[in-house]
Amino acid sequence: MDPNLLIDVQNLRVSFRTDEGIITPVEHVNYRIKREKTLGIVGESGSGKSVSTRALIKLLPKNAIVDPESKILFNRGNGTEPLDINLLPAGSKEIRKLRGGEIAMIFQEPMASFSPVYTIGNQIMEAVRTHRLSSNSPLAATSTVGTHISESLKAKYNNVSKKEARSIAVDMLRRVGIANADLRVDQYPHELSGGMRQRAMIAVALSTHPSILIADEPTTALDVTIQAQILELMKELQTELGMSIIFITHDMGVIAQVADEIAVMYLGTIVERGPKEAVINDPLHPYTKGILRAIPKLNNLGARLEAVGGDIPGPHERPTGCPFHPRCPQRITKTCDKLHPERIEKTPEHFVRCFLHL
Amino acid sequence: MLRFILQRFFGLMVTMFFVSIMVFVIMELPPGDYADRYAFRKYSGTGVNVTQGDIENIRRDFGLHKPAWQRYGDWIGGIITKFDFGESFAFETSVNNVIGKRLWLTLAILFCTLVLTYLLAIPIAIYAAIRRHSIADYALTVFSYLGLALPNFLLALLLLYVSVTIFDSSVGGLFSPQYEKAAWSLAKLLDLLKHLVVPAIVLAWSATALQIQTVRATMLDELNKLSVTAARARGIPEWKVLLKYPTRLAINPVVSTIGFDVNRIFSELPIVALVLGLPELGELLIQSYLDLDMYVAGAILLMLTFFIVVMNFISDIALAFLDPRISLQEG
């Protein structure tokens, strides 16, 4: 595996058992995350953005089935074999070590992601004490996943003490730009403002120094000024801590600011993926072109907004062939409605699933 | 927090003041008073002609001639300063002597029932919510609806029958005959607990059924909260996630309804006590009303409401400790 790659998802397919039968909201999904880079995933609600990233830590509802053929390779570095996360059982210790320890996650609703009855500090310290080894332990520097340290040795150098965890929490809150961190640490989520809560949520996620942060619409619930601050903060912390980010959003404007690579999702498939500049300046898929045209332009505010025609179909009425064909202005009859388009590498690293680019 | 407790305590005092007035009004409500009853009992069939003056004298002897507000003052003053609930006319001794023993036994049944209810309902409900739609979940739901549907006296009779025929032990009363008059000892305490089990089961079943439904519903809500997903995403072990996040909040409705549970147990207790032959307060309350023995009735009403109000106070305080959002809003 390319040492620059952190995660390589191959042919991900997630289905759900429901009362009306099995639905498959995510199919044919391939994406890769490079070390210290940001992958932006855009798509409408229901396009499978969250499901396809939550599969990375098996954080899916009980009725979800991840196709055993799918591969989620996690590159642990130092020349070791990549770990196929999909082979690990959902409740296993290895998965728990990945969750929060290596792959951290923040969510859209900062208020709801905290439990209202525990202090911010309590929830940061919980993450720290679950994953981090004491700084005076010789094992602290090494990664907790995949290293060949015996369990007995680990038990000897216990996880961090409460006091140490608290100072890590305060330090972390300070680093995400929360003033009076030593007071804030003992406050409850409802005593913080919306922007501060999202900062605190980032502090929880990053307190364990994960190698990748999954940010599931982290700025959607915030107003534009706070949004800009949070995006700036995430960028700073990314360089500081050297981590990768998966940034999920439905906002093309946000993705243009943060991403190095963009994946455009439609109905559970990545229809186009490539470097940011290529996707924005030279979009290949009709859907990408459509949503880029839909962005309001400052020099033409009086004009009617352009929309991608039609609606996203429900989970039980997935179109045959290319999922986008019923809404596609350039569809080729008898091709697009019959066959599923294969992935085509148009220019290096710029992929598209569309018959127009055969 | 201290301020919150003081506020609630002040509320408790105000409530008890109004309750005492209401209790006194209720004491006065039945037509006639004990003087009439006494005269009737003493002289009926003896051929003695009782005049209005005689009754007036009896009334004076009992202190019933004073105006209502003065009697209220004497009564409540005695309770507050000397913990003296007045005289029982029918038993010709102080009310404290009459209700004392029964009060402790009623409280014993109350606490046994509450403890049993919560020990059963909370773990069962949480298990049912986690294993939602499993056979165990459905079985527990059926079981708890049975508890809601079965009348208490029927259940009491059933358990009485079962314990006599199968276990060959009498569950009626509070003590076995050999301990009835014995001094308190460990053996006697165990005997008491043995006798408390049946009334506690009878009274706890419907309460448990209700609480299971409440806790299970809250737990299901809490399990779907993003904060639970977020805790899982932090890599916290599943059992710890469940105990720390949803369970803690699912207990809130139980804590906030302790007062209601006490209320329900008090209203259901007399019937169960009648079936099982327990000497508790409810039965005495009815008897004292029939005898127009108003100070006994008043003392019992006051004690029962006092426990409900106190349990409500405790549940408020406990809730404030459980949920930090509550005391802040009062602030």
XYZ file of C-alpha atoms in Angstrom:
689
model
C 0.000 0.000 0.000
C 1.154 3.474 -0.877
C 2.639 4.903 2.369
C 1.007 8.241 1.600
C -2.426 6.677 1.775
C -4.134 6.450 5.140
C -7.424 4.848 4.182
C -8.425 3.031 1.033
C -12.077 2.111 0.692
C -12.787 -0.371 -2.070
C -16.185 -1.315 -3.385
C -18.071 -0.371 -0.254
C -21.644 -1.579 -0.207
C -23.939 -1.070 2.771
C -27.474 -2.446 2.994
C -30.160 -2.162 5.619
C -32.733 -4.723 6.603
C -36.048 -2.914 6.889
C -39.657 -4.026 7.271
C -40.166 -3.421 3.557
C -37.176 -5.511 2.561
C -33.507 -4.875 2.049
C -32.444 -1.470 0.797
C -28.944 -0.604 -0.351
C -28.269 3.089 0.139
C -24.522 2.811 -0.513
C -23.015 0.894 -3.416
C -19.877 0.930 -5.597
C -18.166 3.414 -3.314
C -14.400 3.823 -3.638
C -12.444 6.553 -1.979
C -9.002 7.150 -0.557
C -7.673 9.518 2.029
C -4.096 10.701 1.881
C -2.124 11.476 4.988
C -2.618 15.015 6.285
C -5.033 15.815 3.452
C -8.728 16.593 3.408
C -11.303 14.687 1.433
C -14.536 16.589 0.989
C -17.664 14.579 0.352
C -20.621 16.518 -1.076
C -24.097 15.320 -1.826
C -27.758 15.895 -1.100
C -29.312 14.521 2.085
C -29.904 10.832 1.661
C -27.036 10.402 -0.775
C -25.184 8.119 1.639
C -22.445 10.499 2.760
C -22.785 9.700 6.434
C -23.352 5.965 6.011
C -20.302 5.526 3.812
C -18.052 7.266 6.355
C -19.576 5.773 9.490
C -18.797 2.372 7.995
C -15.128 3.217 8.635
C -15.635 2.672 12.354
C -18.634 0.352 12.011
C -20.819 2.964 13.646
C -23.938 1.773 11.853
C -27.354 0.723 13.181
C -27.868 -2.933 14.044
C -29.858 -3.616 10.888
C -26.981 -2.537 8.635
C -25.074 -5.072 6.569
C -21.695 -4.173 5.152
C -20.941 -6.414 2.187
C -18.133 -8.783 3.275
C -16.554 -8.282 -0.148
C -16.012 -4.587 0.621
C -12.566 -3.567 1.767
C -11.756 -0.765 4.185
C -7.987 -0.684 4.384
C -6.381 1.305 7.158
C -2.690 1.957 6.703
C -1.020 1.833 10.078
C 2.301 2.956 8.670
C 5.736 1.826 9.831
C 5.769 -0.731 7.043
C 3.089 -2.966 8.578
C 0.360 -4.677 6.633
C -2.757 -2.541 6.176
C -5.643 -3.422 8.455
C -8.961 -4.358 6.835
C -11.468 -2.747 9.177
C -14.311 -4.588 7.506
C -12.954 -7.892 8.831
C -13.133 -6.746 12.463
C -16.330 -7.595 14.355
C -18.391 -4.511 15.202
C -18.170 -4.779 18.987
C -14.549 -5.859 19.131
C -11.796 -4.267 21.159
C -9.888 -3.424 17.966
C -12.835 -1.438 16.629
C -13.139 0.401 19.925
C -9.470 1.310 19.781
C -9.954 2.692 16.282
C -13.040 4.614 17.292
C -11.928 7.819 18.897
C -8.335 6.619 19.132
C -7.383 6.584 15.450
C -10.568 7.695 13.708
C -12.427 10.443 15.518
C -15.733 11.911 14.550
C -17.656 15.138 15.033
C -21.287 15.697 14.199
C -23.685 18.270 12.858
C -25.474 19.071 16.129
C -22.914 20.135 18.739
C -25.616 20.402 21.414
C -26.957 16.923 20.816
C -23.521 15.336 20.584
C -22.840 16.147 24.212
C -24.750 14.492 26.973
C -26.517 17.280 28.886
C -25.871 15.781 32.305
C -22.064 15.627 32.244
C -19.581 18.465 32.079
C -17.580 19.152 28.940
C -14.452 18.151 30.846
C -15.955 14.855 31.911
C -16.607 13.918 28.282
C -13.146 14.947 27.099
C -11.473 13.132 29.983
C -13.477 10.025 29.183
C -12.052 9.957 25.657
C -8.539 10.724 26.889
C -8.576 8.056 29.557
C -9.989 5.486 27.167
C -7.293 5.948 24.563
C -4.224 7.727 25.773
C -1.441 6.177 27.710
C 0.173 8.146 30.456
C 2.794 10.536 29.178
C 5.374 9.086 31.582
C 4.807 5.686 30.036
C 7.404 4.596 27.454
C 4.534 3.348 25.304
C 2.899 6.757 25.000
C 4.697 7.651 21.827
C 3.648 4.549 19.934
C 0.302 4.110 18.288
C -2.233 2.055 20.194
C -3.420 0.127 17.170
C -1.441 -2.638 15.625
C 1.653 -2.315 17.741
C 2.950 -5.524 19.177
C 2.917 -4.650 22.825
C 1.769 -7.348 25.171
C -1.361 -6.705 27.195
C 0.468 -7.209 30.473
C 2.993 -4.554 29.604
C 0.144 -2.183 28.746
C -1.570 -2.821 32.040
C 1.649 -1.912 33.814
C 1.742 1.504 32.216
C -1.792 2.384 32.875
C -3.940 4.882 31.073
C -3.606 8.478 32.170
C -4.636 9.519 35.642
C -7.676 11.702 36.255
C -5.502 14.666 37.061
C -3.438 14.274 33.918
C -6.572 13.778 31.814
C -7.987 16.973 33.231
C -4.945 18.997 32.308
C -5.052 17.489 28.812
C -8.725 18.525 28.614
C -7.990 22.095 29.674
C -5.077 22.279 27.266
C -7.233 20.912 24.447
C -10.006 23.434 25.118
C -7.405 26.193 25.041
C -6.070 24.912 21.740
C -9.492 25.045 20.099
C -9.714 28.684 21.118
C -11.959 28.567 24.156
C -11.159 31.359 26.590
C -11.051 30.592 30.333
C -10.569 26.936 29.514
C -9.935 26.005 33.145
C -13.410 27.290 34.032
C -15.155 26.005 30.923
C -13.935 22.494 31.573
C -16.343 22.208 34.508
C -19.319 23.658 32.680
C -22.246 21.812 31.173
C -22.989 21.884 27.436
C -26.035 24.125 27.881
C -23.824 26.797 29.430
C -21.826 27.188 26.197
C -22.775 28.978 22.977
C -23.282 27.068 19.733
C -19.898 27.918 18.255
C -18.160 27.122 21.518
C -19.899 23.768 21.712
C -18.612 22.838 18.276
C -15.120 23.920 19.353
C -15.516 21.768 22.460
C -16.683 18.857 20.295
C -13.534 19.241 18.204
C -11.538 19.271 21.435
C -13.147 15.964 22.484
C -12.389 14.395 19.107
C -8.809 15.592 18.881
C -7.845 15.043 22.518
C -6.702 11.536 21.631
C -4.565 12.687 18.667
C -6.380 10.616 16.047
C -4.857 10.153 12.626
C -8.119 11.041 10.908
C -11.097 13.195 11.779
C -14.481 12.534 10.199
C -16.436 15.784 10.287
C -20.083 15.095 9.476
C -21.522 18.489 8.471
C -19.753 20.182 11.402
C -20.678 23.715 10.393
C -24.200 23.233 9.040
C -25.876 24.247 12.299
C -23.701 27.344 12.760
C -24.020 30.840 11.358
C -21.632 31.962 8.652
C -19.164 33.899 10.839
C -18.798 31.061 13.316
C -18.613 28.641 10.399
C -15.624 30.505 8.991
C -13.913 30.441 12.403
C -14.477 26.711 12.817
C -13.156 25.956 9.329
C -10.073 28.069 10.030
C -9.562 26.265 13.343
C -9.840 22.840 11.726
C -7.229 23.781 9.153
C -4.834 25.027 11.824
C -5.236 21.913 13.919
C -4.792 19.736 10.864
C -1.316 21.102 10.194
C -0.479 21.185 13.889
C -1.460 17.581 14.586
C -0.782 16.196 11.127
C -4.083 14.448 10.615
C -6.348 13.713 7.692
C -9.919 14.953 7.519
C -13.041 13.672 5.833
C -15.320 16.658 5.540
C -18.944 15.869 4.793
C -21.189 18.696 3.651
C -23.865 19.634 1.167
C -22.316 23.090 0.753
C -20.092 23.455 -2.321
C -18.774 26.769 -0.964
C -17.474 25.141 2.204
C -15.921 22.249 0.321
C -14.035 24.664 -1.928
C -12.452 26.208 1.180
C -11.358 23.099 3.021
C -10.891 20.148 0.683
C -7.842 18.891 -1.168
C -9.894 16.277 -2.931
C -13.614 16.233 -3.626
C -15.966 13.279 -3.934
C -19.464 13.990 -5.233
C -22.069 11.516 -4.065
C -25.430 10.841 -5.600
C -27.819 8.117 -4.408
C -25.160 6.135 -2.621
C -22.522 6.200 -5.317
C -19.562 8.488 -5.854
C -20.274 9.863 -9.310
C -17.124 11.946 -9.532
C -13.947 12.216 -7.512
C -10.795 14.199 -8.077
C -8.507 16.986 -6.925
C -10.421 20.081 -5.836
C -9.312 22.315 -8.707
C -10.122 19.711 -11.333
C -13.602 19.002 -9.976
C -14.537 22.652 -9.567
C -12.943 24.070 -12.705
C -13.484 21.124 -14.990
C -16.455 19.081 -13.731
C -17.124 15.941 -15.755
C -20.371 14.496 -14.425
C -23.671 16.215 -15.349
C -24.663 16.143 -11.648
C -21.485 17.953 -10.574
C -22.018 20.491 -13.333
C -25.613 20.931 -12.146
C -24.789 21.619 -8.509
C -21.925 23.954 -9.445
C -24.307 25.956 -11.624
C -26.790 26.063 -8.741
C -24.432 28.145 -6.564
C -25.668 31.763 -6.513
C -23.192 34.156 -8.104
C -22.351 37.489 -6.532
C -22.083 39.333 -9.863
C -25.507 38.174 -10.988
C -27.706 38.281 -7.899
C -30.870 39.256 -9.767
C -30.878 36.098 -11.866
C -33.030 33.082 -11.059
C -31.146 30.321 -9.312
C -30.538 27.284 -11.437
C -31.582 24.002 -9.876
C -30.871 20.414 -10.752
C -34.259 19.333 -12.130
C -36.297 16.599 -10.463
C -36.171 15.055 -7.026
C -34.024 12.491 -5.320
C -35.952 9.197 -5.523
C -36.870 7.307 -2.341
C -34.798 4.372 -1.106
C -37.236 1.829 -2.537
C -37.398 3.285 -6.011
C -33.771 3.300 -7.052
C -33.484 3.729 -10.795
C -31.907 0.973 -12.836
C -28.703 1.753 -14.676
C -27.054 5.050 -13.791
C -28.777 6.359 -10.642
C -28.774 9.900 -11.992
C -30.303 9.163 -15.396
C -33.935 10.201 -14.630
C -32.720 13.707 -13.785
C -29.874 13.900 -16.282
C -30.268 16.430 -19.109
C -27.742 14.547 -21.280
C -28.906 10.955 -20.734
C -28.363 8.464 -23.510
C -31.513 6.378 -23.930
C -31.084 2.635 -23.814
C -27.652 3.026 -22.221
C -27.986 5.127 -19.103
C -31.247 3.501 -17.985
C -29.935 -0.024 -18.547
C -26.286 -0.216 -17.538
C -24.421 0.899 -14.476
C -21.516 3.107 -15.562
C -18.036 1.890 -14.641
C -15.433 4.108 -13.028
C -13.328 5.938 -15.617
C -10.063 7.710 -14.853
C -10.362 10.710 -17.153
C -7.200 12.522 -16.114
C -4.816 11.232 -13.377
C -6.705 10.936 -10.068
C -9.893 12.370 -11.575
C -12.563 9.686 -11.747
C -16.088 9.802 -13.126
C -18.931 7.344 -13.548
C -20.664 8.494 -16.698
C -21.241 7.085 -20.187
C -20.580 10.515 -21.695
C -16.891 10.076 -20.917
C -16.299 6.614 -22.340
C -27.945 24.064 45.122
C -28.454 25.056 48.775
C -30.721 27.857 47.659
C -32.750 25.425 45.573
C -33.136 23.063 48.531
C -34.215 25.924 50.796
C -36.740 27.105 48.215
C -38.197 23.625 47.964
C -38.224 23.283 51.737
C -40.133 26.543 52.059
C -42.589 25.195 49.472
C -42.962 22.064 51.564
C -43.805 24.076 54.663
C -46.397 26.167 52.818
C -47.960 23.037 51.334
C -48.143 21.374 54.735
C -49.828 24.461 56.192
C -52.595 24.360 53.612
C -52.839 20.589 53.913
C -53.349 20.889 57.671
C -56.204 23.361 57.134
C -57.792 21.063 54.584
C -57.425 18.080 56.863
C -59.080 20.029 59.644
C -61.960 21.014 57.363
C -62.391 17.369 56.395
C -62.388 16.440 60.086
C -65.243 18.877 60.622
C -67.232 17.799 57.590
C -69.241 14.811 58.893
C -72.514 15.894 60.515
C -72.514 15.824 64.320
C -69.502 15.341 66.514
C -68.189 12.873 69.019
C -70.302 14.343 71.815
C -73.498 13.192 70.052
C -72.008 9.800 69.360
C -70.801 9.442 72.948
C -74.174 10.351 74.404
C -75.909 7.935 72.066
C -73.555 5.089 72.960
C -73.621 5.668 76.653
C -77.292 6.240 77.227
C -79.133 4.502 74.394
C -81.341 1.737 75.773
C -80.790 2.811 79.387
C -83.952 4.868 79.472
C -82.080 7.952 80.611
C -83.398 11.131 79.066
C -80.512 13.022 77.532
C -81.057 16.725 77.271
C -79.307 19.204 75.055
C -77.583 20.473 78.199
C -76.075 17.048 78.909
C -74.631 16.870 75.435
C -73.307 20.389 75.887
C -71.537 19.220 79.041
C -70.008 16.237 77.283
C -68.889 18.566 74.525
C -67.225 20.787 77.126
C -65.485 17.736 78.653
C -64.001 16.840 75.291
C -63.123 20.447 74.514
C -65.384 20.463 71.474
C -67.284 23.601 72.506
C -64.577 26.016 71.384
C -64.896 27.710 67.988
C -63.318 25.894 65.042
C -60.341 28.231 64.581
C -59.390 27.845 68.227
C -59.581 24.069 68.080
C -57.460 24.156 64.934
C -54.913 26.297 66.741
C -54.787 23.955 69.754
C -54.559 20.907 67.533
C -51.798 22.111 65.208
C -49.983 23.816 68.089
C -49.886 20.537 70.003
C -48.540 18.696 66.966
C -45.807 21.210 66.268
C -44.648 21.879 69.809
C -45.200 18.526 71.537
C -45.742 16.136 68.621
C -49.099 15.471 70.324
C -51.929 14.591 67.960
C -54.627 14.922 70.606
C -56.857 12.356 72.276
C -58.611 9.463 70.690
C -62.187 9.442 71.982
C -63.029 5.897 70.977
C -59.861 4.318 72.386
C -59.716 6.666 75.356
C -55.979 7.137 75.016
C -53.723 9.501 73.103
C -53.756 9.370 69.296
C -50.016 8.773 69.339
C -50.604 5.476 71.133
C -53.300 4.436 68.694
C -51.512 5.125 65.434
C -47.901 4.797 66.547
C -47.386 1.112 65.831
C -49.545 1.075 62.730
C -47.687 4.088 61.374
C -44.348 2.275 61.504
C -45.799 -0.801 59.891
C -47.413 1.241 57.137
C -44.081 2.914 56.495
C -42.356 -0.462 56.448
C -44.770 -1.705 53.792
C -44.363 1.541 51.847
C -40.579 1.357 51.736
C -40.504 -2.351 50.976
C -42.873 -1.723 48.075
C -40.892 1.223 46.730
C -37.569 -0.594 46.953
C -39.016 -3.689 45.311
C -40.619 -1.596 42.541
C -37.429 0.230 41.642
C -35.160 -2.771 41.988
C -37.371 -4.675 39.556
C -38.595 -1.978 37.200
C -35.376 -0.133 36.355
C -33.160 -3.076 35.335
C -36.016 -4.871 33.567
C -37.021 -1.779 31.602
C -33.460 -1.025 30.574
C -32.922 -4.601 29.479
C -36.197 -4.556 27.513
C -35.225 -1.305 25.778
C -31.774 -2.548 24.810
C -33.167 -5.860 23.567
C -36.081 -4.192 21.865
C -38.390 -6.482 19.833
C -36.800 -9.573 21.349
C -38.841 -12.362 22.914
C -37.727 -11.193 26.346
C -38.989 -7.693 25.587
C -42.427 -8.960 24.549
C -42.636 -11.364 27.498
C -41.831 -8.584 29.938
C -44.408 -6.325 28.323
C -47.105 -8.996 28.686
C -46.045 -9.601 32.277
C -46.225 -5.933 33.113
C -49.629 -5.462 31.477
C -50.845 -8.383 33.558
C -49.741 -6.445 36.599
C -51.687 -3.417 35.424
C -54.792 -5.405 34.577
C -55.090 -7.609 37.668
C -56.914 -5.998 40.576
C -54.818 -5.888 43.716
C -57.236 -7.689 46.004
C -57.463 -10.594 43.566
C -53.700 -10.821 43.408
C -53.555 -10.666 47.198
C -56.087 -13.489 47.514
C -54.213 -15.522 44.940
C -50.881 -15.131 46.708
C -52.544 -15.875 50.020
C -53.934 -19.096 48.606
C -50.646 -20.067 47.018
C -48.608 -19.400 50.128
C -50.953 -21.331 52.370
C -51.431 -24.341 50.113
C -47.984 -24.640 48.597
C -45.615 -23.089 51.121
C -47.777 -23.913 54.101
C -47.139 -20.579 55.724
C -49.630 -17.986 56.755
C -48.913 -14.624 55.231
C -51.762 -12.836 56.941
C -50.833 -10.269 59.552
C -47.371 -8.927 60.093
C -45.957 -11.444 62.551
C -46.126 -15.150 63.124
C -47.971 -15.966 66.364
C -44.801 -16.760 68.291
C -43.314 -13.342 67.547
C -46.519 -11.375 68.029
C -45.737 -10.362 71.587
C -41.988 -10.980 71.561
C -39.455 -8.205 72.013
C -37.611 -6.929 68.906
C -34.844 -9.243 67.806
C -33.193 -10.279 64.578
C -35.524 -13.269 64.329
C -38.532 -11.026 64.729
C -37.239 -8.639 62.087
C -36.760 -11.508 59.650
C -40.250 -12.711 60.458
C -41.583 -9.234 59.734
C -39.755 -9.082 56.400
C -41.171 -12.496 55.492
C -44.634 -11.165 56.089
C -43.952 -7.955 54.226
C -42.972 -9.765 51.043
C -46.509 -10.649 49.967
C -48.078 -7.200 50.446
C -44.998 -5.654 48.835
C -45.303 -7.926 45.801
C -49.013 -7.214 45.489
C -48.534 -3.468 45.722
C -45.336 -3.353 43.690
C -46.600 -5.310 40.718
C -48.799 -2.620 39.202
C -46.311 0.113 40.119
C -43.524 -1.921 38.513
C -45.627 -2.455 35.407
C -46.191 1.257 35.046
C -42.559 2.159 35.694
C -41.311 -0.471 33.245
C -43.352 1.150 30.501
C -42.143 4.649 31.393
C -38.473 3.772 31.749
C -38.480 1.606 28.639
C -39.967 4.424 26.551
C -37.509 7.009 27.906
C -34.622 4.612 27.427
C -35.612 4.024 23.793
C -35.661 7.786 23.228
C -32.297 8.200 24.894
C -30.703 5.315 22.991
C -31.358 7.138 19.723
C -29.740 10.367 20.918
C -26.728 11.643 19.038
C -24.808 11.890 22.307
C -24.951 8.091 22.577
C -23.651 7.700 19.025
C -20.971 10.274 19.821
C -19.916 8.293 22.900
C -19.713 5.135 20.786
C -17.657 7.042 18.215
C -15.247 7.852 21.044
C -14.593 4.145 21.493
C -16.190 3.798 24.913
C -17.103 0.164 25.711
C -20.760 -0.528 24.951
C -21.799 -1.378 28.525
C -20.252 1.836 29.757
C -21.947 3.864 27.029
C -25.313 2.385 27.996
C -24.879 2.883 31.730
C -23.368 6.335 31.622
C -25.511 8.036 28.994
C -29.039 6.726 28.317
C -29.588 4.887 31.605
C -28.830 7.876 33.737
C -31.451 9.944 31.933
C -33.961 7.099 31.803
C -34.035 7.046 35.595
C -35.235 10.667 35.737
C -38.948 9.936 35.220
C -38.788 7.324 37.979
C -37.276 9.788 40.404
C -39.718 12.515 39.488
C -42.727 10.259 40.114
C -41.751 8.888 43.536
C -44.475 11.101 45.025
C -47.103 9.625 42.716
C -46.025 6.112 43.583
C -46.338 6.836 47.300
C -49.782 8.276 46.683
C -50.901 5.203 44.747
C -49.524 2.804 47.323
C -51.388 4.632 50.089
C -54.658 4.431 48.183
C -54.270 0.773 47.281
C -52.964 -0.339 50.646
C -56.262 -0.452 52.639
C -57.870 -3.041 50.335
C -54.778 -5.202 50.252
C -54.412 -4.802 54.010
C -57.984 -5.894 54.507
C -57.436 -9.064 52.490
C -54.140 -9.887 54.148
C -55.227 -8.803 57.627
C -52.500 -6.214 58.104
C -52.855 -3.684 60.899
C -52.130 -0.543 58.934
C -53.413 3.004 58.869
C -56.005 2.917 56.095
C -58.286 0.520 57.895
C -58.028 2.571 61.084
C -58.856 5.694 59.097
C -62.163 4.249 57.914
C -62.984 3.000 61.403
C -62.229 6.347 62.997
C -64.532 8.073 60.514
C -67.326 5.665 61.379
C -66.759 6.434 65.071
C -66.462 10.189 64.414
C -63.108 9.846 66.212
C -61.857 12.972 64.495
C -58.406 13.400 65.980
C -57.401 9.909 64.922
C -58.707 10.501 61.409
C -56.975 13.870 61.266
C -53.674 12.472 62.456
C -53.760 9.693 59.861
C -54.686 12.026 57.010
C -52.005 14.453 58.075
C -49.342 11.741 58.309
C -50.222 10.224 54.927
C -50.164 13.576 53.155
C -47.006 14.508 55.030
C -45.225 11.451 53.619
C -46.416 12.194 50.109
C -45.230 15.805 50.359
C -41.895 14.771 51.858
C -41.349 12.131 49.178
C -42.094 14.778 46.547
C -39.537 17.035 48.202
C -36.974 14.242 48.158
C -37.722 13.480 44.514
C -37.247 17.159 43.589
C -33.881 17.287 45.306
C -32.769 13.965 43.840
C -33.788 15.116 40.372
C -31.780 18.302 40.765
C -28.736 16.199 41.604
C -29.352 13.875 38.663
C -29.941 16.576 36.079
C -27.775 19.713 36.265
C -30.163 21.611 33.971
C -32.868 21.750 36.665
C -31.292 23.723 39.490
C -29.933 26.207 36.971
C -33.358 27.145 35.659
C -34.491 27.878 39.202
C -31.363 29.982 39.851
